[in-house]
Amino acid sequence: MDKKATLSLNDGRTLDFPVLPGTIGPDVVDIRTLYGKAGVFTYDPGFLSTASCSSAITYIDGDAGVLLYRGYPIEQLAQHCNFLEVCYLLLYGELPDRKQKDDFVSMVIHHTMVHEQLARLYQGFRRDAHPMAVMVGVVGALSAFYHDALDINNPEHRSISAFRLVAKMPTIVAMSYKYSIGQPFVYPRNDLSYTANFMRMMFAVPAEEYKVNAVLVKALDRIFILHADHEQNASTSTVRLAGSSGANPFACIAAGIACLWGPAHGGANEACLQMLEEIGDVAQVGKFVNRAKDKNDPFKLMGFGHRVYKNHDPRAKLMRETCHEVLNELGLHNDRLFKLAIALEKIALEDDYFVSKKLYPNVDFYSGIVQRALGIPTSMFTCIFALARTVGWIAQWNEMISDPEYKIGRPRQLYQGAARREVVPIDKR
Ligand code: SDX
C-alpha cells in the first residue's frame, strides 16, 4: 500500500501527501503540491530536513558512518580501485571491466592538455592570488575555449564536457600552482597514470627528471577517491542549482569551486592545518578545545563536525591510515603536526561537549597533514579537493540534466520585511 503523510491545518483541513521510499535510507514526504493546496511553504533554512532531488549516485548514513558510491563502500573502493575506476563508476553507475577501464583511461589521458591560449589567462592574475581564485576564473573561462560542445541537451556534448573537465582539472590545478611560485608550466605526459601525471606537473622542473614515487602516487590517488563525491553537499547543490538554469557545465563547475572554497566546506582542510600550526604544541590543545566549546568564541575545531555524519566520517579513518603510510614512507613518522592532530582527536573524542554534539573528525581533519607531507602547499589543499570532486559534480549535474522531470531550482522564502508602504518624496522625508 502506498504510504502517505497527513498535514492537519489549524483551519480544520487535512491534506495527504505521498511518502516516497528510497532504495535505502529515509523516506521522503513529497510536498510539491503543498503551496498549491494549502498556500503555505515549508521552512528549512540550511536544508536540515530537505531532500532537494532524487539521486542514485552516493549514499551516506551519517549515524552509521557509511559512505557508498553507487552502492560500493568507500573502504572497498579505496582498497581495490584507483581514482579513474571510481570516476567511471560515478559517471556510468558500474565498475568498468578491463577493456572499459583501458578505453576510459585512454580517453581521459588524451584530453589532459589545455588550449595553449588558456595559459595566457593566468598572466592576468597576481602571482600571490589564492589558487582557488585562479581556479574559479580559469574553469569559468573554459566555456570560452570549448564552445563546440555546450548543448547540454545533447548527451554526446555532455559526455565530451565530462571528459574534458575530468582530464583537464589536474593540468589547470598544477598550472595554478606553478604560476603562484613563478615556475614554468609542465605539460602532461601520456605515458604516466592520471595521478602520477598530476604530481609530475606539480613538482617537475625543466632542470631535472622527475622521479615518480609509487607510494606517494597511490596515497594521493586514494585522497582523490575519498573526495570524489558526497551526496548533496553545498558545492554539489550549487552545481545542480546553476545547472538547473541550463548554464553550461564549465560555468556550473566554476560555481561549485567557488562554493567549495568556503572554510565551512572544502576550505576546512586549509583552515585545519592553519589551526594546528596556531595550536603549535600538545600543551596548548586544551586551551583551543575550550575555545571551541565557548559559545562566545567563534573559534571552531576545523576538521571536526559534519552536517550528516554523527558518527566517524569513514573517510577520516582512511585518511588517517594514508597519513601513516605517507609519513612512514618519507621517514616523517614523528611529524609534529601529525602527533598534534592525534592528540587533539583523542582529547576531543573524550570531551563531553564533542561527544554530546556528535562531533567527529571529518574528511578534512587529516587530509591537510597528508598533503603537506606530499609537498603540496596549504593554499593548494582546496584545489586538490576541487580536482577530485569535479567527477562527482559532473555526475550529479549529468544525472539532473538527464532527468526529464528536472526544473529550474527556485526556492521561496518566509518574508519578514516591511509591508507595503508609500514612497515619500525626498524633500518631505
Ligand atoms: C566538508 O556536506 C558535506 O558532505 C561536506 C563534505 C563533502 O565531502 O562535501 O563532507 C566536506 O565540508 C566537511 C566539513 C568541513 N568543515 C569543517 O571542518 C569546519 C568545522 N565544522 C563546522 O563548521 C560544522 O561542523 C559544519 C559546518 C561542518 C556542520 O555544521 P552544521 O551541520 O550546520 O552544524 P552546526 O554548525 O549547527 O553545529 C552543531 C553544534 C553547534 O553547537 P550548538 O549551536 O548546537 O550549541 O555543534 C557545534 C556548533 O557550535 N559545532 C562545533 C563544531 N562543529 C559544530 N563546535 C566546535 N567545533 C566544531 N568544529
Short mmCIF file of N, CA and C in Angstrom, two decimals, residues 229-357:
data_model
loop_
_atom_site.label_atom_id
_atom_site.label_comp_id
_atom_site.label_asym_id
_atom_site.label_seq_id
_atom_site.Cartn_x
_atom_site.Cartn_y
_atom_site.Cartn_z
N ASP A 229 32.94 12.26 -4.41
CA ASP A 229 31.54 12.70 -4.36
C ASP A 229 31.01 12.58 -2.93
N HIS A 230 29.94 13.29 -2.64
CA HIS A 230 29.42 13.21 -1.26
C HIS A 230 27.98 13.68 -1.18
N GLU A 231 27.12 13.09 -2.02
CA GLU A 231 25.68 13.37 -1.95
C GLU A 231 25.41 14.86 -2.24
N GLN A 232 24.46 15.48 -1.57
CA GLN A 232 24.04 16.83 -1.95
C GLN A 232 24.68 17.88 -1.03
N ASN A 233 26.00 17.84 -0.91
CA ASN A 233 26.73 18.85 -0.11
C ASN A 233 26.60 20.22 -0.75
N ALA A 234 27.11 21.25 -0.06
CA ALA A 234 26.87 22.62 -0.50
C ALA A 234 27.35 22.88 -1.93
N SER A 235 28.54 22.43 -2.28
CA SER A 235 29.07 22.73 -3.63
C SER A 235 28.34 21.92 -4.69
N THR A 236 27.97 20.69 -4.38
CA THR A 236 27.21 19.89 -5.35
C THR A 236 25.82 20.49 -5.55
N SER A 237 25.22 20.97 -4.48
CA SER A 237 23.91 21.64 -4.62
C SER A 237 24.05 22.91 -5.44
N THR A 238 25.19 23.59 -5.31
CA THR A 238 25.45 24.80 -6.11
C THR A 238 25.54 24.44 -7.58
N VAL A 239 26.26 23.36 -7.88
CA VAL A 239 26.40 22.92 -9.28
C VAL A 239 25.03 22.54 -9.85
N ARG A 240 24.23 21.84 -9.06
CA ARG A 240 22.90 21.45 -9.53
C ARG A 240 22.01 22.68 -9.77
N LEU A 241 22.08 23.63 -8.84
CA LEU A 241 21.21 24.81 -8.97
C LEU A 241 21.64 25.63 -10.19
N ALA A 242 22.97 25.79 -10.36
CA ALA A 242 23.45 26.54 -11.53
C ALA A 242 23.05 25.79 -12.81
N GLY A 243 23.20 24.47 -12.79
CA GLY A 243 22.85 23.68 -13.98
C GLY A 243 21.37 23.68 -14.29
N SER A 244 20.54 23.90 -13.27
CA SER A 244 19.08 23.83 -13.49
C SER A 244 18.59 24.99 -14.36
N SER A 245 19.43 26.03 -14.49
CA SER A 245 19.02 27.15 -15.37
C SER A 245 19.44 26.89 -16.81
N GLY A 246 20.18 25.79 -17.03
CA GLY A 246 20.68 25.49 -18.38
C GLY A 246 22.07 26.05 -18.63
N ALA A 247 22.73 26.55 -17.57
CA ALA A 247 24.10 27.08 -17.74
C ALA A 247 25.02 25.96 -18.20
N ASN A 248 26.10 26.32 -18.92
CA ASN A 248 26.99 25.29 -19.45
C ASN A 248 27.79 24.63 -18.34
N PRO A 249 28.27 23.41 -18.52
CA PRO A 249 28.92 22.65 -17.44
C PRO A 249 30.15 23.34 -16.87
N PHE A 250 30.89 24.07 -17.70
CA PHE A 250 32.10 24.74 -17.17
C PHE A 250 31.71 25.83 -16.18
N ALA A 251 30.64 26.58 -16.52
CA ALA A 251 30.16 27.64 -15.61
C ALA A 251 29.65 27.02 -14.31
N CYS A 252 28.99 25.86 -14.42
CA CYS A 252 28.44 25.19 -13.22
C CYS A 252 29.56 24.70 -12.31
N ILE A 253 30.61 24.12 -12.91
CA ILE A 253 31.72 23.61 -12.11
C ILE A 253 32.47 24.78 -11.46
N ALA A 254 32.59 25.90 -12.18
CA ALA A 254 33.23 27.09 -11.60
C ALA A 254 32.43 27.57 -10.38
N ALA A 255 31.11 27.49 -10.46
CA ALA A 255 30.27 27.87 -9.31
C ALA A 255 30.50 26.91 -8.14
N GLY A 256 30.64 25.63 -8.45
CA GLY A 256 30.93 24.63 -7.41
C GLY A 256 32.26 24.89 -6.73
N ILE A 257 33.27 25.28 -7.53
CA ILE A 257 34.60 25.59 -6.98
C ILE A 257 34.50 26.77 -6.03
N ALA A 258 33.74 27.78 -6.45
CA ALA A 258 33.57 28.99 -5.60
C ALA A 258 32.95 28.61 -4.27
N CYS A 259 31.93 27.76 -4.28
CA CYS A 259 31.27 27.36 -3.03
C CYS A 259 32.20 26.50 -2.18
N LEU A 260 32.92 25.60 -2.81
CA LEU A 260 33.81 24.69 -2.07
C LEU A 260 34.87 25.46 -1.29
N TRP A 261 35.22 26.63 -1.77
CA TRP A 261 36.31 27.45 -1.20
C TRP A 261 36.05 27.83 0.25
N GLY A 262 34.80 27.91 0.65
CA GLY A 262 34.47 28.37 2.00
C GLY A 262 35.07 27.49 3.09
N PRO A 263 35.52 28.10 4.22
CA PRO A 263 36.16 27.33 5.30
C PRO A 263 35.20 26.36 6.00
N ALA A 264 33.89 26.55 5.86
CA ALA A 264 32.96 25.59 6.47
C ALA A 264 32.83 24.35 5.60
N HIS A 265 33.36 24.42 4.40
CA HIS A 265 33.20 23.31 3.43
C HIS A 265 34.59 22.84 2.98
N GLY A 266 34.91 22.98 1.75
CA GLY A 266 36.19 22.43 1.27
C GLY A 266 37.40 23.19 1.75
N GLY A 267 37.18 24.43 2.23
CA GLY A 267 38.32 25.22 2.71
C GLY A 267 38.76 24.77 4.09
N ALA A 268 38.07 23.78 4.67
CA ALA A 268 38.35 23.38 6.06
C ALA A 268 39.72 22.71 6.18
N ASN A 269 40.18 22.02 5.12
CA ASN A 269 41.49 21.33 5.26
C ASN A 269 42.62 22.36 5.37
N GLU A 270 42.49 23.44 4.60
CA GLU A 270 43.49 24.53 4.71
C GLU A 270 43.37 25.17 6.09
N ALA A 271 42.12 25.43 6.53
CA ALA A 271 41.91 26.06 7.84
C ALA A 271 42.37 25.14 8.97
N CYS A 272 42.23 23.83 8.76
CA CYS A 272 42.61 22.88 9.81
C CYS A 272 44.12 22.89 10.02
N LEU A 273 44.87 22.95 8.92
CA LEU A 273 46.34 22.96 9.07
C LEU A 273 46.79 24.27 9.71
N GLN A 274 46.12 25.36 9.32
CA GLN A 274 46.46 26.65 9.94
C GLN A 274 46.15 26.60 11.45
N MET A 275 45.04 25.91 11.79
CA MET A 275 44.67 25.79 13.21
C MET A 275 45.75 24.99 13.95
N LEU A 276 46.19 23.87 13.35
CA LEU A 276 47.22 23.05 14.01
C LEU A 276 48.51 23.84 14.19
N GLU A 277 48.86 24.62 13.18
CA GLU A 277 50.06 25.48 13.31
C GLU A 277 49.86 26.48 14.44
N GLU A 278 48.64 27.03 14.58
CA GLU A 278 48.35 28.03 15.62
C GLU A 278 48.39 27.37 17.01
N ILE A 279 47.88 26.14 17.11
CA ILE A 279 47.93 25.43 18.40
C ILE A 279 49.39 25.16 18.76
N GLY A 280 50.13 24.71 17.76
CA GLY A 280 51.59 24.61 17.89
C GLY A 280 52.10 23.46 18.72
N ASP A 281 51.50 23.25 19.90
CA ASP A 281 52.08 22.24 20.79
C ASP A 281 50.97 21.51 21.55
N VAL A 282 51.19 20.25 21.84
CA VAL A 282 50.16 19.45 22.52
C VAL A 282 49.70 20.13 23.82
N ALA A 283 50.62 20.85 24.47
CA ALA A 283 50.27 21.51 25.75
C ALA A 283 49.19 22.57 25.55
N GLN A 284 49.05 23.07 24.31
CA GLN A 284 48.07 24.13 24.03
C GLN A 284 46.72 23.57 23.61
N VAL A 285 46.64 22.24 23.41
CA VAL A 285 45.39 21.65 22.87
C VAL A 285 44.20 21.98 23.75
N GLY A 286 44.36 21.82 25.05
CA GLY A 286 43.23 22.06 25.98
C GLY A 286 42.66 23.45 25.84
N LYS A 287 43.54 24.44 25.67
CA LYS A 287 43.09 25.84 25.55
C LYS A 287 42.21 26.01 24.30
N PHE A 288 42.64 25.39 23.22
CA PHE A 288 41.87 25.54 21.97
C PHE A 288 40.57 24.74 22.00
N VAL A 289 40.61 23.58 22.67
CA VAL A 289 39.37 22.80 22.81
C VAL A 289 38.37 23.60 23.62
N ASN A 290 38.84 24.29 24.66
CA ASN A 290 37.93 25.12 25.47
C ASN A 290 37.38 26.28 24.64
N ARG A 291 38.23 26.86 23.81
CA ARG A 291 37.75 27.95 22.93
C ARG A 291 36.65 27.44 22.01
N ALA A 292 36.85 26.20 21.48
CA ALA A 292 35.85 25.63 20.54
C ALA A 292 34.51 25.41 21.25
N LYS A 293 34.58 25.20 22.57
CA LYS A 293 33.34 24.95 23.34
C LYS A 293 32.68 26.24 23.81
N ASP A 294 33.41 27.34 23.72
CA ASP A 294 32.90 28.62 24.25
C ASP A 294 31.97 29.28 23.25
N LYS A 295 30.69 29.39 23.62
CA LYS A 295 29.68 29.97 22.73
C LYS A 295 30.04 31.39 22.31
N ASN A 296 30.78 32.09 23.16
CA ASN A 296 31.11 33.49 22.83
C ASN A 296 32.36 33.60 21.95
N ASP A 297 32.96 32.45 21.69
CA ASP A 297 34.17 32.47 20.86
C ASP A 297 33.82 31.82 19.52
N PRO A 298 33.98 32.56 18.40
CA PRO A 298 33.61 32.00 17.09
C PRO A 298 34.53 30.84 16.65
N PHE A 299 35.62 30.61 17.41
CA PHE A 299 36.56 29.56 17.01
C PHE A 299 35.89 28.18 17.01
N LYS A 300 36.07 27.44 15.92
CA LYS A 300 35.62 26.05 15.86
C LYS A 300 36.83 25.17 15.56
N LEU A 301 36.76 23.91 16.00
CA LEU A 301 37.83 22.98 15.65
C LEU A 301 37.67 22.62 14.18
N MET A 302 38.52 23.15 13.32
CA MET A 302 38.40 22.87 11.90
C MET A 302 38.73 21.41 11.63
N GLY A 303 37.94 20.79 10.77
CA GLY A 303 38.13 19.36 10.51
C GLY A 303 37.29 18.49 11.43
N PHE A 304 36.48 19.19 12.29
CA PHE A 304 35.58 18.43 13.18
C PHE A 304 34.13 18.78 12.88
N GLY A 305 33.26 17.83 13.04
CA GLY A 305 31.83 18.06 12.86
C GLY A 305 31.40 17.86 11.43
N HIS A 306 30.11 17.60 11.26
CA HIS A 306 29.58 17.39 9.91
C HIS A 306 28.06 17.45 9.97
N ARG A 307 27.46 18.01 8.93
CA ARG A 307 26.01 18.10 8.89
C ARG A 307 25.36 16.72 8.89
N VAL A 308 26.01 15.76 8.24
CA VAL A 308 25.37 14.44 8.12
C VAL A 308 25.98 13.43 9.07
N TYR A 309 27.33 13.36 9.11
CA TYR A 309 27.96 12.33 9.95
C TYR A 309 27.80 12.67 11.43
N LYS A 310 27.10 11.85 12.15
CA LYS A 310 27.01 11.98 13.61
C LYS A 310 27.69 10.75 14.21
N ASN A 311 28.62 10.23 13.44
CA ASN A 311 29.50 9.14 13.83
C ASN A 311 30.79 9.43 13.07
N HIS A 312 31.78 8.51 13.16
CA HIS A 312 33.03 8.78 12.44
C HIS A 312 32.78 8.93 10.94
N ASP A 313 33.37 9.94 10.33
CA ASP A 313 33.37 10.07 8.88
C ASP A 313 34.29 8.96 8.36
N PRO A 314 33.76 7.98 7.60
CA PRO A 314 34.61 6.85 7.18
C PRO A 314 35.84 7.31 6.41
N ARG A 315 35.74 8.47 5.80
CA ARG A 315 36.88 8.99 5.03
C ARG A 315 38.01 9.43 5.96
N ALA A 316 37.62 9.91 7.15
CA ALA A 316 38.66 10.40 8.09
C ALA A 316 39.53 9.24 8.55
N LYS A 317 38.90 8.08 8.78
CA LYS A 317 39.68 6.90 9.22
C LYS A 317 40.66 6.49 8.12
N LEU A 318 40.16 6.48 6.86
CA LEU A 318 41.02 6.07 5.73
C LEU A 318 42.12 7.11 5.52
N MET A 319 41.79 8.37 5.77
CA MET A 319 42.77 9.44 5.59
C MET A 319 43.87 9.32 6.65
N ARG A 320 43.47 8.91 7.87
CA ARG A 320 44.48 8.77 8.94
C ARG A 320 45.43 7.63 8.57
N GLU A 321 44.90 6.53 8.03
CA GLU A 321 45.76 5.41 7.60
C GLU A 321 46.74 5.88 6.51
N THR A 322 46.18 6.65 5.55
CA THR A 322 47.03 7.15 4.45
C THR A 322 48.13 8.05 5.00
N CYS A 323 47.75 8.82 6.03
CA CYS A 323 48.73 9.71 6.68
C CYS A 323 49.89 8.89 7.22
N HIS A 324 49.57 7.83 7.94
CA HIS A 324 50.62 6.94 8.50
C HIS A 324 51.53 6.45 7.38
N GLU A 325 50.92 5.95 6.28
CA GLU A 325 51.71 5.36 5.18
C GLU A 325 52.67 6.39 4.58
N VAL A 326 52.14 7.58 4.33
CA VAL A 326 52.97 8.61 3.67
C VAL A 326 54.09 9.08 4.60
N LEU A 327 53.74 9.34 5.86
CA LEU A 327 54.76 9.82 6.81
C LEU A 327 55.83 8.77 7.03
N ASN A 328 55.41 7.48 7.10
CA ASN A 328 56.43 6.41 7.24
C ASN A 328 57.31 6.33 5.99
N GLU A 329 56.68 6.42 4.80
CA GLU A 329 57.45 6.35 3.54
C GLU A 329 58.47 7.47 3.49
N LEU A 330 58.11 8.62 4.05
CA LEU A 330 59.01 9.78 3.98
C LEU A 330 59.88 9.91 5.22
N GLY A 331 59.76 8.92 6.14
CA GLY A 331 60.58 8.99 7.36
C GLY A 331 60.15 10.12 8.27
N LEU A 332 58.87 10.50 8.18
CA LEU A 332 58.35 11.63 8.99
C LEU A 332 57.40 11.14 10.07
N HIS A 333 57.56 9.82 10.50
CA HIS A 333 56.56 9.28 11.43
C HIS A 333 56.52 10.07 12.73
N ASN A 334 57.52 10.91 12.99
CA ASN A 334 57.44 11.77 14.19
C ASN A 334 56.98 13.17 13.84
N ASP A 335 56.29 13.28 12.71
CA ASP A 335 55.86 14.61 12.27
C ASP A 335 55.10 15.33 13.39
N ARG A 336 55.53 16.55 13.67
CA ARG A 336 55.00 17.32 14.81
C ARG A 336 53.49 17.52 14.66
N LEU A 337 53.03 17.93 13.49
CA LEU A 337 51.61 18.25 13.31
C LEU A 337 50.76 16.99 13.36
N PHE A 338 51.31 15.88 12.86
CA PHE A 338 50.53 14.63 12.89
C PHE A 338 50.33 14.19 14.33
N LYS A 339 51.39 14.28 15.12
CA LYS A 339 51.29 13.90 16.54
C LYS A 339 50.32 14.84 17.25
N LEU A 340 50.34 16.11 16.86
CA LEU A 340 49.43 17.09 17.46
C LEU A 340 47.98 16.75 17.10
N ALA A 341 47.78 16.36 15.82
CA ALA A 341 46.41 16.03 15.36
C ALA A 341 45.90 14.79 16.10
N ILE A 342 46.74 13.79 16.28
CA ILE A 342 46.35 12.58 17.01
C ILE A 342 45.94 12.94 18.44
N ALA A 343 46.73 13.81 19.07
CA ALA A 343 46.44 14.22 20.46
C ALA A 343 45.13 15.01 20.52
N LEU A 344 44.94 15.91 19.54
CA LEU A 344 43.73 16.74 19.52
C LEU A 344 42.51 15.85 19.32
N GLU A 345 42.62 14.90 18.40
CA GLU A 345 41.48 13.99 18.13
C GLU A 345 41.14 13.21 19.39
N LYS A 346 42.17 12.71 20.10
CA LYS A 346 41.92 11.89 21.30
C LYS A 346 41.22 12.73 22.36
N ILE A 347 41.75 13.94 22.62
CA ILE A 347 41.18 14.80 23.67
C ILE A 347 39.74 15.18 23.32
N ALA A 348 39.51 15.56 22.05
CA ALA A 348 38.16 15.99 21.66
C ALA A 348 37.17 14.83 21.78
N LEU A 349 37.60 13.63 21.37
CA LEU A 349 36.66 12.50 21.37
C LEU A 349 36.37 12.00 22.79
N GLU A 350 37.16 12.48 23.77
CA GLU A 350 36.87 12.11 25.17
C GLU A 350 36.15 13.23 25.90
N ASP A 351 35.93 14.35 25.19
CA ASP A 351 35.31 15.52 25.83
C ASP A 351 33.80 15.48 25.65
N ASP A 352 33.05 15.68 26.72
CA ASP A 352 31.60 15.53 26.67
C ASP A 352 30.94 16.46 25.65
N TYR A 353 31.51 17.68 25.50
CA TYR A 353 30.93 18.63 24.53
C TYR A 353 30.89 18.00 23.15
N PHE A 354 32.00 17.43 22.71
CA PHE A 354 32.08 16.86 21.36
C PHE A 354 31.29 15.57 21.28
N VAL A 355 31.33 14.80 22.38
CA VAL A 355 30.60 13.52 22.37
C VAL A 355 29.10 13.81 22.32
N SER A 356 28.63 14.75 23.15
CA SER A 356 27.18 15.03 23.20
C SER A 356 26.68 15.63 21.88
N LYS A 357 27.55 16.43 21.22
CA LYS A 357 27.10 17.04 19.95
C LYS A 357 27.48 16.16 18.76
#
